[in-house]
Short mmCIF file of N, CA and C in Angstrom, two decimals:
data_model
loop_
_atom_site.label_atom_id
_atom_site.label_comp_id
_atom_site.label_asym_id
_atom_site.label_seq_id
_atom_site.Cartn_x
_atom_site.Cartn_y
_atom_site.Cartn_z
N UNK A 195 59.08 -19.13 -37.34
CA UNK A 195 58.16 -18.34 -38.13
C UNK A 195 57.02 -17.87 -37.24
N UNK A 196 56.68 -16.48 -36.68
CA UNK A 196 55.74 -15.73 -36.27
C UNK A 196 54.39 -16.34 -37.20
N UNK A 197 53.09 -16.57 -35.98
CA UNK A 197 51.68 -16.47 -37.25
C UNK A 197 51.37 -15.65 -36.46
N UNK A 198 51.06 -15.33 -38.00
CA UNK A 198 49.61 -13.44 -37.89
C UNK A 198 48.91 -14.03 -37.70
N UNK A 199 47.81 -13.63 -36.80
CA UNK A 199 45.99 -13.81 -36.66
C UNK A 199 45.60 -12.40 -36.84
N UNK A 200 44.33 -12.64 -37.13
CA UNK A 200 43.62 -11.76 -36.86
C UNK A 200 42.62 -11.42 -35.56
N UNK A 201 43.01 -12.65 -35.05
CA UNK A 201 42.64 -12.27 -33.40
C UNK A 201 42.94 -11.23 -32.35
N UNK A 202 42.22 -10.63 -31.79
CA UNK A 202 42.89 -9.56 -30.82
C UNK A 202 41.84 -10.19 -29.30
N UNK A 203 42.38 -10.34 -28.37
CA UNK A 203 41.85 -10.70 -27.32
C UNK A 203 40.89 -9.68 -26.36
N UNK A 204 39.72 -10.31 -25.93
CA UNK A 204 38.67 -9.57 -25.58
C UNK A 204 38.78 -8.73 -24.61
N UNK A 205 38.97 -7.75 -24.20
CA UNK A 205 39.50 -7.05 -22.79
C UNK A 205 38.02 -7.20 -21.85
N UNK A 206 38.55 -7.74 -20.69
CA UNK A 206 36.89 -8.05 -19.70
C UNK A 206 36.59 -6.10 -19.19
N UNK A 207 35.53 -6.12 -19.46
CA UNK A 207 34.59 -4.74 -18.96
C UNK A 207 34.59 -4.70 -17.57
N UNK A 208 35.34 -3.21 -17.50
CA UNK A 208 35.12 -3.27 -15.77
C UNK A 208 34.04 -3.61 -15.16
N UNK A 209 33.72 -3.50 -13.84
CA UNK A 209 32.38 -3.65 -13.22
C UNK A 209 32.31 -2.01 -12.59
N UNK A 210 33.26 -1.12 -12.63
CA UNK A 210 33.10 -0.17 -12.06
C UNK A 210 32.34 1.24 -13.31
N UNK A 211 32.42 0.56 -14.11
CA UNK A 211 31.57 1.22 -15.24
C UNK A 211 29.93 1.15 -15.32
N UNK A 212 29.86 2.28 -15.43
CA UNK A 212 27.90 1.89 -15.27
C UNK A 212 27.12 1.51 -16.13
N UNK A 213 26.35 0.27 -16.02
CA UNK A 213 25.88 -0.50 -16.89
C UNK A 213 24.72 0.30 -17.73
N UNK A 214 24.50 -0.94 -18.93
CA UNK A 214 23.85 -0.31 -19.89
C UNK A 214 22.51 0.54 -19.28
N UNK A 215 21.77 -0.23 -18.24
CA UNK A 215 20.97 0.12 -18.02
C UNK A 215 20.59 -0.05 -16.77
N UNK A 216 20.32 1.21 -15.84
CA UNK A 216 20.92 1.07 -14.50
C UNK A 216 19.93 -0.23 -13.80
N UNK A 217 20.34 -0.38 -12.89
CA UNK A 217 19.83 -1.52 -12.23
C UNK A 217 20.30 -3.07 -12.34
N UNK A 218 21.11 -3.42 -12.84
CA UNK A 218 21.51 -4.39 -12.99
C UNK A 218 22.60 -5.17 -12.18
N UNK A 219 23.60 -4.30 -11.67
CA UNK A 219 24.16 -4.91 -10.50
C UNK A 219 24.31 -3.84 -9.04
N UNK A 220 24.74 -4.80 -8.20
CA UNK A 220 24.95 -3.73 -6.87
C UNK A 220 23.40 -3.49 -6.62
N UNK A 221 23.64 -2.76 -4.94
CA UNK A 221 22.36 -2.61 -4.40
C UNK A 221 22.15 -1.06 -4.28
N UNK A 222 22.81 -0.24 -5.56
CA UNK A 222 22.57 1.43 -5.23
C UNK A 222 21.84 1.68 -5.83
N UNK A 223 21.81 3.24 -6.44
CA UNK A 223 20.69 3.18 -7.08
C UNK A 223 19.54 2.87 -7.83
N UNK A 224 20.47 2.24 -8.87
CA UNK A 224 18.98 1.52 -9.86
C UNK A 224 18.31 0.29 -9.06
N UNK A 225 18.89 -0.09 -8.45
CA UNK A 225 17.98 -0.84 -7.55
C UNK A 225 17.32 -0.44 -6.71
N UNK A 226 17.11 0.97 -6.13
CA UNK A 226 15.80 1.25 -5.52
C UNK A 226 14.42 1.23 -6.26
N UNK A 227 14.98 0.92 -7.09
CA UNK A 227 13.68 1.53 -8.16
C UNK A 227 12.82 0.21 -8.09
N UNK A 228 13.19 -0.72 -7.49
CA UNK A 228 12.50 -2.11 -7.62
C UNK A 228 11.88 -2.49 -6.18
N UNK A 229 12.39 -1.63 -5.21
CA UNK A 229 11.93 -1.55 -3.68
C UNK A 229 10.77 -1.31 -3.63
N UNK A 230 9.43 -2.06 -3.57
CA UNK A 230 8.03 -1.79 -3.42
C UNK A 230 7.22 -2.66 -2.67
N UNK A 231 7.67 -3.17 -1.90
CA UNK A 231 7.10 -4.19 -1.22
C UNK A 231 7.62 -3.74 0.46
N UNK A 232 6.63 -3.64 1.26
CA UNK A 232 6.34 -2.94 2.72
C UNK A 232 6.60 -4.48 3.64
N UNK A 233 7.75 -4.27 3.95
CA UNK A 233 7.76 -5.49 5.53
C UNK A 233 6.87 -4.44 6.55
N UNK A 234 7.05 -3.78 6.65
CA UNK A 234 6.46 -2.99 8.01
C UNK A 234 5.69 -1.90 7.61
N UNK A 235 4.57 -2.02 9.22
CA UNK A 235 3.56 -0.99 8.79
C UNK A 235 3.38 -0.65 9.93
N UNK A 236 2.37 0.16 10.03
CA UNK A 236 1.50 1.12 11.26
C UNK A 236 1.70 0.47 12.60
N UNK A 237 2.16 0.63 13.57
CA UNK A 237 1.50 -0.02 14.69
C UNK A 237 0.51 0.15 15.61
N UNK A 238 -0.21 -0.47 16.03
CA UNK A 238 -1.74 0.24 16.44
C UNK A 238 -1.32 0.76 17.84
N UNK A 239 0.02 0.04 18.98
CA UNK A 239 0.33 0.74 19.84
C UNK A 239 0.94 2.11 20.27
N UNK A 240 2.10 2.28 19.40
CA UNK A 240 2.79 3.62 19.40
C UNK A 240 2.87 4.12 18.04
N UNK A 241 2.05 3.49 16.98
CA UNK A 241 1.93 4.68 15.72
C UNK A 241 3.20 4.84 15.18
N UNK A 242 4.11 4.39 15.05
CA UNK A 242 5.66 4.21 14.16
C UNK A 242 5.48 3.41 12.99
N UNK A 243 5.63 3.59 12.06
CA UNK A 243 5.95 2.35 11.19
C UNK A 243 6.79 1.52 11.35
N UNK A 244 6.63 0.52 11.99
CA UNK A 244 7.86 -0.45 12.52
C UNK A 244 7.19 -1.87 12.94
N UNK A 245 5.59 -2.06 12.97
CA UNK A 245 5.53 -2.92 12.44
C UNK A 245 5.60 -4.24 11.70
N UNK A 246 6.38 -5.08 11.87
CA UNK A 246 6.61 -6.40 10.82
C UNK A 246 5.47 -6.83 10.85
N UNK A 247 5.16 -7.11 9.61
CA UNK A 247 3.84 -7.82 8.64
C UNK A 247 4.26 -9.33 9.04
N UNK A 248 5.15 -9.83 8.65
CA UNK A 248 5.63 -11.35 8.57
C UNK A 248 5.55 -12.08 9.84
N UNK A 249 6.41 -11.12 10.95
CA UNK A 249 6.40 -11.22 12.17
C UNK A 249 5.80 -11.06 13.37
N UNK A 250 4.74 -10.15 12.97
CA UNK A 250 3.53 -9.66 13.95
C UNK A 250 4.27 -9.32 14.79
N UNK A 251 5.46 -8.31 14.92
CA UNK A 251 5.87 -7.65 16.22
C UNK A 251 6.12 -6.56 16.01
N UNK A 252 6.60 -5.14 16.78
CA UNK A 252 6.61 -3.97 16.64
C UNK A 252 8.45 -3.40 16.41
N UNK A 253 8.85 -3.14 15.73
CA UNK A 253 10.63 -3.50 16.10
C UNK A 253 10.72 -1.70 17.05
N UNK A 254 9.94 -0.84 16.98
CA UNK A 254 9.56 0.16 18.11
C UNK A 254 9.45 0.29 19.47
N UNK A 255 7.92 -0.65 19.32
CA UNK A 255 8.01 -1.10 20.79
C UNK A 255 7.17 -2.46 21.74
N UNK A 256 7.60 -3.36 20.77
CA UNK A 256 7.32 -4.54 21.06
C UNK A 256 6.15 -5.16 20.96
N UNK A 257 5.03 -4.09 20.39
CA UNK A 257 3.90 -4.77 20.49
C UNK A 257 3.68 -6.24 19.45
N UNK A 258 3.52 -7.10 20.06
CA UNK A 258 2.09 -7.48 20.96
C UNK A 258 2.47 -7.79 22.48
N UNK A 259 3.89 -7.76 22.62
CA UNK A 259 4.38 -7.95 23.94
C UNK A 259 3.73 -6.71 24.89
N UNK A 260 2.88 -7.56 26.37
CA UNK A 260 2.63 -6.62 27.17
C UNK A 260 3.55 -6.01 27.68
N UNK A 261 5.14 -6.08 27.47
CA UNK A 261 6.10 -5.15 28.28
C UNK A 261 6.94 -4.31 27.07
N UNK A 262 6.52 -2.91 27.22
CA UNK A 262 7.07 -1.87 25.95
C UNK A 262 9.00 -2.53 25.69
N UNK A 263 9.04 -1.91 24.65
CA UNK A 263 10.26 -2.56 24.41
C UNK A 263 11.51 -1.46 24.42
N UNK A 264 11.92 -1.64 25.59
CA UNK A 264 13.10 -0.84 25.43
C UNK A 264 14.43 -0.85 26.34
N UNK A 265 15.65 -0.57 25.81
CA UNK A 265 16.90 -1.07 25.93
C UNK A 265 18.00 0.14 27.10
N UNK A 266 18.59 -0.29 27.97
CA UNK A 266 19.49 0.80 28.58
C UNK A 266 20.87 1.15 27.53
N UNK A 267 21.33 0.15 26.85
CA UNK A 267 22.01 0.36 25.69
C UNK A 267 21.96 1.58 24.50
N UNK A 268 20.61 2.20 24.98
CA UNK A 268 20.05 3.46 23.77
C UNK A 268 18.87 4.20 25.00
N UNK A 269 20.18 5.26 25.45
CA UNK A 269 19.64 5.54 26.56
C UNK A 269 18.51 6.84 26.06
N UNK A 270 19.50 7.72 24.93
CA UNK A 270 18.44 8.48 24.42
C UNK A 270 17.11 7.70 23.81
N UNK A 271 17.28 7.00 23.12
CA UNK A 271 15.98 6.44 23.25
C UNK A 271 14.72 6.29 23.89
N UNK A 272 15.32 6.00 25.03
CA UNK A 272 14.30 6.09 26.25
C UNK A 272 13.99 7.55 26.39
N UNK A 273 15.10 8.36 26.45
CA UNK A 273 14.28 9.88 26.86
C UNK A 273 13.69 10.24 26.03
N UNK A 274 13.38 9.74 25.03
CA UNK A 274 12.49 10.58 23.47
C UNK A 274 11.03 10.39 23.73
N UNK A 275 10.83 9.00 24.93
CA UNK A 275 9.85 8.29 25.07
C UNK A 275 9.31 7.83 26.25
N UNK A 276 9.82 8.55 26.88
CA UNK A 276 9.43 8.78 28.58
C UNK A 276 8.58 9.74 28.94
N UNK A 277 8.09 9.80 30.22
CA UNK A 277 7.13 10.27 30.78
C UNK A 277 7.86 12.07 30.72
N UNK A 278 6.96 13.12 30.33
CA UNK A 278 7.70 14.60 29.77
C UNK A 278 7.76 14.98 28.72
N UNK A 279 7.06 13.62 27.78
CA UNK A 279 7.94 14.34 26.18
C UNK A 279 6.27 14.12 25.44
N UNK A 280 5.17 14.52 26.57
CA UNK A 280 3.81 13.99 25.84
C UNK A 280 2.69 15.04 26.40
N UNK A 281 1.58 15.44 26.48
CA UNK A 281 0.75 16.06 27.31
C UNK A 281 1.32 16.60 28.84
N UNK A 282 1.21 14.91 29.27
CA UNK A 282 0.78 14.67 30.99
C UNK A 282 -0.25 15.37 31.20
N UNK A 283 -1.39 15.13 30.67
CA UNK A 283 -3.22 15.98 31.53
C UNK A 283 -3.36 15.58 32.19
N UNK A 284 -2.68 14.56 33.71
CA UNK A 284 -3.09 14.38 34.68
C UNK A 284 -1.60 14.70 35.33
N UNK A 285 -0.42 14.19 35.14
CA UNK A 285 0.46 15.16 35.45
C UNK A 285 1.22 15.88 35.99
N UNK A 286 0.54 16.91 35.08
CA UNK A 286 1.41 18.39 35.24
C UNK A 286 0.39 18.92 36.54
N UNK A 287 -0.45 19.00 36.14
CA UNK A 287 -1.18 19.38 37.66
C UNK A 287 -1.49 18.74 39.18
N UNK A 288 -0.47 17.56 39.29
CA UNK A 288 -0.53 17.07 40.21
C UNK A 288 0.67 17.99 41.57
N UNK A 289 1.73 18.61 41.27
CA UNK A 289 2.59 18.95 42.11
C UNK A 289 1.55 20.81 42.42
N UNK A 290 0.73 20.82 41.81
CA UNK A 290 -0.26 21.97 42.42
C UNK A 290 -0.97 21.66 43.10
N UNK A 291 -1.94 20.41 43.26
CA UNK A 291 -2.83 20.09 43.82
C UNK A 291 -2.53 19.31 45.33
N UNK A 292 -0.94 18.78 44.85
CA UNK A 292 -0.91 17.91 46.21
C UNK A 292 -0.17 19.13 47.50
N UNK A 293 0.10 20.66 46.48
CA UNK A 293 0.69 21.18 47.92
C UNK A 293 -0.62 22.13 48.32
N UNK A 294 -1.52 22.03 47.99
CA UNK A 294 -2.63 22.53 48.09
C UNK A 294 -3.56 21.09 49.19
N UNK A 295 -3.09 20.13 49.03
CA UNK A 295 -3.84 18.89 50.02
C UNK A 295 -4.44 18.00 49.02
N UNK A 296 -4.75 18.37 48.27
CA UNK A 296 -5.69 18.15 47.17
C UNK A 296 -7.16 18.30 47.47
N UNK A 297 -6.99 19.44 47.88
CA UNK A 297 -8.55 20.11 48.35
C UNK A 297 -9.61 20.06 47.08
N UNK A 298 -11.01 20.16 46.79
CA UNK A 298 -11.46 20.25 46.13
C UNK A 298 -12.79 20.39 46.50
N UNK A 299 -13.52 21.47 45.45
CA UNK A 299 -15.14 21.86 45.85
C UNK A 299 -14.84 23.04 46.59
N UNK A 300 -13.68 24.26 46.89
CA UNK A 300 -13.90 24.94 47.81
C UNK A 300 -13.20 26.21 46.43
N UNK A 301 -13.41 27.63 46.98
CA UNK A 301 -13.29 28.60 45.93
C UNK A 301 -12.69 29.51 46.90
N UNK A 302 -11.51 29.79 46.18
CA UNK A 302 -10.02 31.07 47.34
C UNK A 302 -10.78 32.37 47.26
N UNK A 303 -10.50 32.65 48.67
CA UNK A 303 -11.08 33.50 49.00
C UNK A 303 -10.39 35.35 48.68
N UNK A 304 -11.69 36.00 47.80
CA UNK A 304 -10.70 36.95 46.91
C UNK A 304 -9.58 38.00 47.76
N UNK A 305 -8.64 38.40 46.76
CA UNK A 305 -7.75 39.05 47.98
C UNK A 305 -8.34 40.51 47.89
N UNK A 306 -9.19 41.50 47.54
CA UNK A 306 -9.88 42.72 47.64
C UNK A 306 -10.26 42.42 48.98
N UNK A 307 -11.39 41.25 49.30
CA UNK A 307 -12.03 40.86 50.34
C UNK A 307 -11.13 40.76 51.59
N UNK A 308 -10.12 40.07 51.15
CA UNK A 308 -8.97 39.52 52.27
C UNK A 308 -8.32 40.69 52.69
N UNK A 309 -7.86 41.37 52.21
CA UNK A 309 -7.30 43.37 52.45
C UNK A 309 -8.25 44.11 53.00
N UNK A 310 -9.84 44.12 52.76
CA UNK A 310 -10.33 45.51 53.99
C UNK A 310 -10.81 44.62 55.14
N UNK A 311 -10.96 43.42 55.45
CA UNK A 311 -11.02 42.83 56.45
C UNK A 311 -9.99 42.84 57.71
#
């Protein structure tokens, strides 16, 4: 003899369905919305936010370490941040001055002057 129920068994809810209200599982979207808290900030050496608060180190460029921090493994890296990619006010005008002697205090003599002489 078959028994009837009136039971029907619960089917489990995917997880790939999006919950009632986002944020509740997984780390995608609705969970940015809860991201408000800063590990890292300003660095007073090279001005990146990179910073660790917790750690007092620079993940940029190493500060508080007196030796900048950087890797041959990330070679562009280095060129983003090498000597060329900034002013140079002392420099750029050095390959003028040193084929000149590095004379100074004296004023070239005009070329009008230098021609009827």
């Amino acid at each position: 003899a078959a028994r009837t129920t009136l039971y029907t068994p619960r089917v489990a809810r995917s997880r790939r369905q999006a919950p009632d209200n986002m944020g509740k599982i997984g780390k995608g979207t609705g969970s940015f919305g809860k991201r408000h808290n800063k590990s890292h900030t300003m660095c007073r050496r090279c001005g990146r936010r990179s910073y660790h608060i917790q750690k007092s180190t620079c993940g940029a460029c190493g500060y508080p370490s007196a030796r900048k921090r950087n890797y041959n493994w990330s070679t562009k890296a280095i060129g983003r941040r090498t000597t060329g990619t900034g002013r140079m006010r002392y420099l750029k005008t050095l390959p003028r001055r040193f084929k000149n002697g590095f004379r100074e205090g004296t004023e070239a003599v005009s070329k009008k002057r230098a021609a009827s002489e």
